[in-house]
PDB file of C-alpha atoms in Angstrom:
ATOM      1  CA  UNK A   1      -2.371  12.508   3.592  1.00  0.00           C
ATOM      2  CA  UNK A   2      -4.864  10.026   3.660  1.00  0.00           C
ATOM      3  CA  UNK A   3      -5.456   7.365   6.244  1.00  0.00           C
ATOM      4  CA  UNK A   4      -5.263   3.261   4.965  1.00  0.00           C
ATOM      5  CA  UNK A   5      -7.850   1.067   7.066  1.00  0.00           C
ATOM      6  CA  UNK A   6      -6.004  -1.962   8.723  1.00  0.00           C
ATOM      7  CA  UNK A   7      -6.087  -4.355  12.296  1.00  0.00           C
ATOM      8  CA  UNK A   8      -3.323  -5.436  14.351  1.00  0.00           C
ATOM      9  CA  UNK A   9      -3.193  -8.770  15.956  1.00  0.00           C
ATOM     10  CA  UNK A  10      -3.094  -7.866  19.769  1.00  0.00           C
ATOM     11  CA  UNK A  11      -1.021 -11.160  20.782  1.00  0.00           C
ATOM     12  CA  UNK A  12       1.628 -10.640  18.014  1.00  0.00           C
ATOM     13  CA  UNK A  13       1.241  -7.479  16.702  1.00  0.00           C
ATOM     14  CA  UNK A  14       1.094  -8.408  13.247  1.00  0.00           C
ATOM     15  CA  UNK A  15      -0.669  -5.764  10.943  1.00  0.00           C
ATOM     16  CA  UNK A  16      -2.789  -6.750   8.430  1.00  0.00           C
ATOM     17  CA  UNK A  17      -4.509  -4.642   5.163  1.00  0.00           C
ATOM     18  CA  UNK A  18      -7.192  -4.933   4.189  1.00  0.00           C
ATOM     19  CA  UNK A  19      -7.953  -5.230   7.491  1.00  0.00           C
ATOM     20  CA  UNK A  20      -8.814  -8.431   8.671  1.00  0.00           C
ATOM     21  CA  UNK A  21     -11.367 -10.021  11.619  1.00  0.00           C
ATOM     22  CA  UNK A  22      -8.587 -12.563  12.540  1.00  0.00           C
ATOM     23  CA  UNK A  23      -5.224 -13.001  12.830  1.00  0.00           C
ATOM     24  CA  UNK A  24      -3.936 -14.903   9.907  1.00  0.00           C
ATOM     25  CA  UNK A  25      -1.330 -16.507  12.576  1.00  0.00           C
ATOM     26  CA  UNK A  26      -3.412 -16.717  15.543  1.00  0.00           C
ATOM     27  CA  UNK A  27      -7.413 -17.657  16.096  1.00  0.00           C
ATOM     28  CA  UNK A  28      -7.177 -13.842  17.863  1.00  0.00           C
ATOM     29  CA  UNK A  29      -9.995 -11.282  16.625  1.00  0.00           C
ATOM     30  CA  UNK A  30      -8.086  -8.264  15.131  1.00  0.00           C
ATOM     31  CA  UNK A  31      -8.347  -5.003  16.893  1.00  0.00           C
ATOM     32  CA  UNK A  32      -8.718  -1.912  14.601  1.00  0.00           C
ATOM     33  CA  UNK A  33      -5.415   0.233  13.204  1.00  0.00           C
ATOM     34  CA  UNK A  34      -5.040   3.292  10.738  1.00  0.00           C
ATOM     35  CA  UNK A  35      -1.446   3.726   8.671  1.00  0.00           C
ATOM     36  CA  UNK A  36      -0.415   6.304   7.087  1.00  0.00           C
ATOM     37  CA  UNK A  37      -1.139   6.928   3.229  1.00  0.00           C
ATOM     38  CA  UNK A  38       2.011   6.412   1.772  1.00  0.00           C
ATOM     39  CA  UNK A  39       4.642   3.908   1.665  1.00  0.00           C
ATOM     40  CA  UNK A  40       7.719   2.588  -0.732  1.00  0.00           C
ATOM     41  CA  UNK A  41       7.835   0.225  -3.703  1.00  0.00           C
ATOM     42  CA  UNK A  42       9.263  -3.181  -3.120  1.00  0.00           C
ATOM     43  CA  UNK A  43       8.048  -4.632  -6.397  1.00  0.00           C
ATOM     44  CA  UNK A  44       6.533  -3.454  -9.525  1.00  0.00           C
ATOM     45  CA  UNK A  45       5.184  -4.817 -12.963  1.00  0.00           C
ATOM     46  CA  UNK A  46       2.606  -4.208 -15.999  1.00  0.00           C
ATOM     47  CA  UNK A  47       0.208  -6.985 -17.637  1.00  0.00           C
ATOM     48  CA  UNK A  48       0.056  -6.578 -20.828  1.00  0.00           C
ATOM     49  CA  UNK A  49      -2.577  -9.486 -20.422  1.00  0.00           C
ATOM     50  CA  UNK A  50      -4.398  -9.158 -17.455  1.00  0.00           C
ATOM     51  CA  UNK A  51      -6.953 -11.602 -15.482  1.00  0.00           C
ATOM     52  CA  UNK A  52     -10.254 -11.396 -16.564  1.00  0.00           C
ATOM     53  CA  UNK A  53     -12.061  -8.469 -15.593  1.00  0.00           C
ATOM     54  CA  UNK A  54      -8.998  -5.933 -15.547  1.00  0.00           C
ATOM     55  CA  UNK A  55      -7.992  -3.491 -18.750  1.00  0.00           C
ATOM     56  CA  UNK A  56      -4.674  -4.048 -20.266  1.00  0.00           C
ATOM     57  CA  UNK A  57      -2.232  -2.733 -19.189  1.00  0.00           C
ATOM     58  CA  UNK A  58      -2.426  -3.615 -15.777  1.00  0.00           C
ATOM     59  CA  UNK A  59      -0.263  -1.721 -13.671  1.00  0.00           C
ATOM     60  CA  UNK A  60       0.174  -2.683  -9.968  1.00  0.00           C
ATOM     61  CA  UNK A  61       2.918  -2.454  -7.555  1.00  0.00           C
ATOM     62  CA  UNK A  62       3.516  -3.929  -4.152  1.00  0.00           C
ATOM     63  CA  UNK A  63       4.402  -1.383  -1.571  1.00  0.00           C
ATOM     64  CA  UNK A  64       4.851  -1.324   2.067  1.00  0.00           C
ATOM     65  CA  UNK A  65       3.866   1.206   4.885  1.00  0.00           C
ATOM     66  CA  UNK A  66       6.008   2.618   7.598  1.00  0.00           C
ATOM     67  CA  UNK A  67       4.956  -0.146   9.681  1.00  0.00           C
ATOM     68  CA  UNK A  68       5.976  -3.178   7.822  1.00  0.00           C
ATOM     69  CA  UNK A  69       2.107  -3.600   6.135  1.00  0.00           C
ATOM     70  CA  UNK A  70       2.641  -4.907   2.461  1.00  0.00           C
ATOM     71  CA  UNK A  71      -0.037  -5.209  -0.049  1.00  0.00           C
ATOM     72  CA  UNK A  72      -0.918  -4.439  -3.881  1.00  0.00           C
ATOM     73  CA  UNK A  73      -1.653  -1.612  -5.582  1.00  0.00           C
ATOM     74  CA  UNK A  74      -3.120  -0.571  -8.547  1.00  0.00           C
ATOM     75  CA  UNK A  75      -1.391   2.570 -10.407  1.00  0.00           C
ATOM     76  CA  UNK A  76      -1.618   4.116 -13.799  1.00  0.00           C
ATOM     77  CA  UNK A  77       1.656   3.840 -14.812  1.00  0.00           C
ATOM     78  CA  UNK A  78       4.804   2.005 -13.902  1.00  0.00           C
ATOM     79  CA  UNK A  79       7.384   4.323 -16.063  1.00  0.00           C
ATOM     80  CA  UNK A  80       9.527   5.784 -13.959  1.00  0.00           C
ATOM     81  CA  UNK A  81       9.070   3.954 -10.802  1.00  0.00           C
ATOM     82  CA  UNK A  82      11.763   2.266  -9.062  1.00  0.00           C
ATOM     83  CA  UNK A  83      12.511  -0.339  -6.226  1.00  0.00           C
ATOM     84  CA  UNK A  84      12.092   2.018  -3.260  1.00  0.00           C
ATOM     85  CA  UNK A  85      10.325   5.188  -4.490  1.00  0.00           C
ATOM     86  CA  UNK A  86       7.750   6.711  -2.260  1.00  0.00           C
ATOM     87  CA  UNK A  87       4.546   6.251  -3.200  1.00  0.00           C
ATOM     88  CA  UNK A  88       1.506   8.060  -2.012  1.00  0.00           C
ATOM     89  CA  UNK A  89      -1.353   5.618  -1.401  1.00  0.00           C
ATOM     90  CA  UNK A  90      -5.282   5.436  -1.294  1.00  0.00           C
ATOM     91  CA  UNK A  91      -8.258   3.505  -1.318  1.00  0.00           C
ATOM     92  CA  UNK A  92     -11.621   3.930  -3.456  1.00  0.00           C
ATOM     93  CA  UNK A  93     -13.871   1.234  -2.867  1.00  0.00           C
ATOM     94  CA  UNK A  94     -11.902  -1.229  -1.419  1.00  0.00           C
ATOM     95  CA  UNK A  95      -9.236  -0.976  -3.829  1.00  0.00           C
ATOM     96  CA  UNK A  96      -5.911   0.320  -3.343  1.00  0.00           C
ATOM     97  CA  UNK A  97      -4.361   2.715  -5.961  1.00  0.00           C
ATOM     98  CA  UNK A  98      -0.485   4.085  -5.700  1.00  0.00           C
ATOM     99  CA  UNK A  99       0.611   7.466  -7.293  1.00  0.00           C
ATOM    100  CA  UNK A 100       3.828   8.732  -7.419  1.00  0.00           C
ATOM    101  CA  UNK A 101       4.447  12.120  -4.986  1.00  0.00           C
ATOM    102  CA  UNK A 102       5.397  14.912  -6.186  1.00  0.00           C
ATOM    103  CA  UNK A 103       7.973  17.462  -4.503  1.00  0.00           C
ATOM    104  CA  UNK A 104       5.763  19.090  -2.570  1.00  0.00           C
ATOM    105  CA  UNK A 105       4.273  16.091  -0.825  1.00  0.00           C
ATOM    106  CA  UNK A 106       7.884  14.619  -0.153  1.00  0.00           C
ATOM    107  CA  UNK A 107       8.612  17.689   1.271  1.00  0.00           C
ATOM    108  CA  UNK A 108       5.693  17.883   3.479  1.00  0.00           C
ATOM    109  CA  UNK A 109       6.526  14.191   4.695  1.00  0.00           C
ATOM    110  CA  UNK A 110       9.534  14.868   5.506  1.00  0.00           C
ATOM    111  CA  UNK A 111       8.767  17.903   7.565  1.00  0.00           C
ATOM    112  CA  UNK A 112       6.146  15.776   9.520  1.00  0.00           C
ATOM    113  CA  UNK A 113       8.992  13.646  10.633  1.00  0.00           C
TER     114      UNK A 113
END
């Protein structure tokens, strides 16, 4: 499963993705952090008219990570998904894209528990 880019805030240990060079609470320079590529839904919804610059619809969910990291996510479809599904998550150019997991990789995450 794939790695998501983030920092951690070494005076609070806040977590931040994207990561970021400061501490959003604290003038503290970030230190570097990895999380793992997967997370659950905690909100979901589809623009039928999206900002500028996106294709209709717009699908996007936000989902956290095992450490309490929330942020959007693009996906290409929101049928089917529900509050708390387990979402596999990556990043292509900067952007963050969620896909639903199959069996076999809800399997294989819960055997690396």
């Amino acid at each position: 499963m794939e790695q998501i880019a983030a920092s951690r805030c070494p005076r609070c240990e806040r977590l931040v993705v994207p990561p970021a060079p400061y501490c959003p609470d604290h003038p503290v320079v970030m230190e570097p952090a990895s999380l793992p590529g997967f997370g659950k839904v905690v909100s979901f919804t589809t623009l039928h008219s999206p900002p500028e610059g996106f294709s209709s619809p717009l699908h996007i969910a936000l989902v956290e990570l095992p450490e309490g990291a929330r942020f959007f996510c693009h996906g290409e479809e929101t049928r089917g998904l529900k509050l708390g599904t387990r979402v596999a998550v990556e990043a292509v150019d900067q952007i963050y894209y969620f896909s639903h997991l199959g069996m076999a990789e809800r399997a294989r995450l819960f055997w690396s528990r």
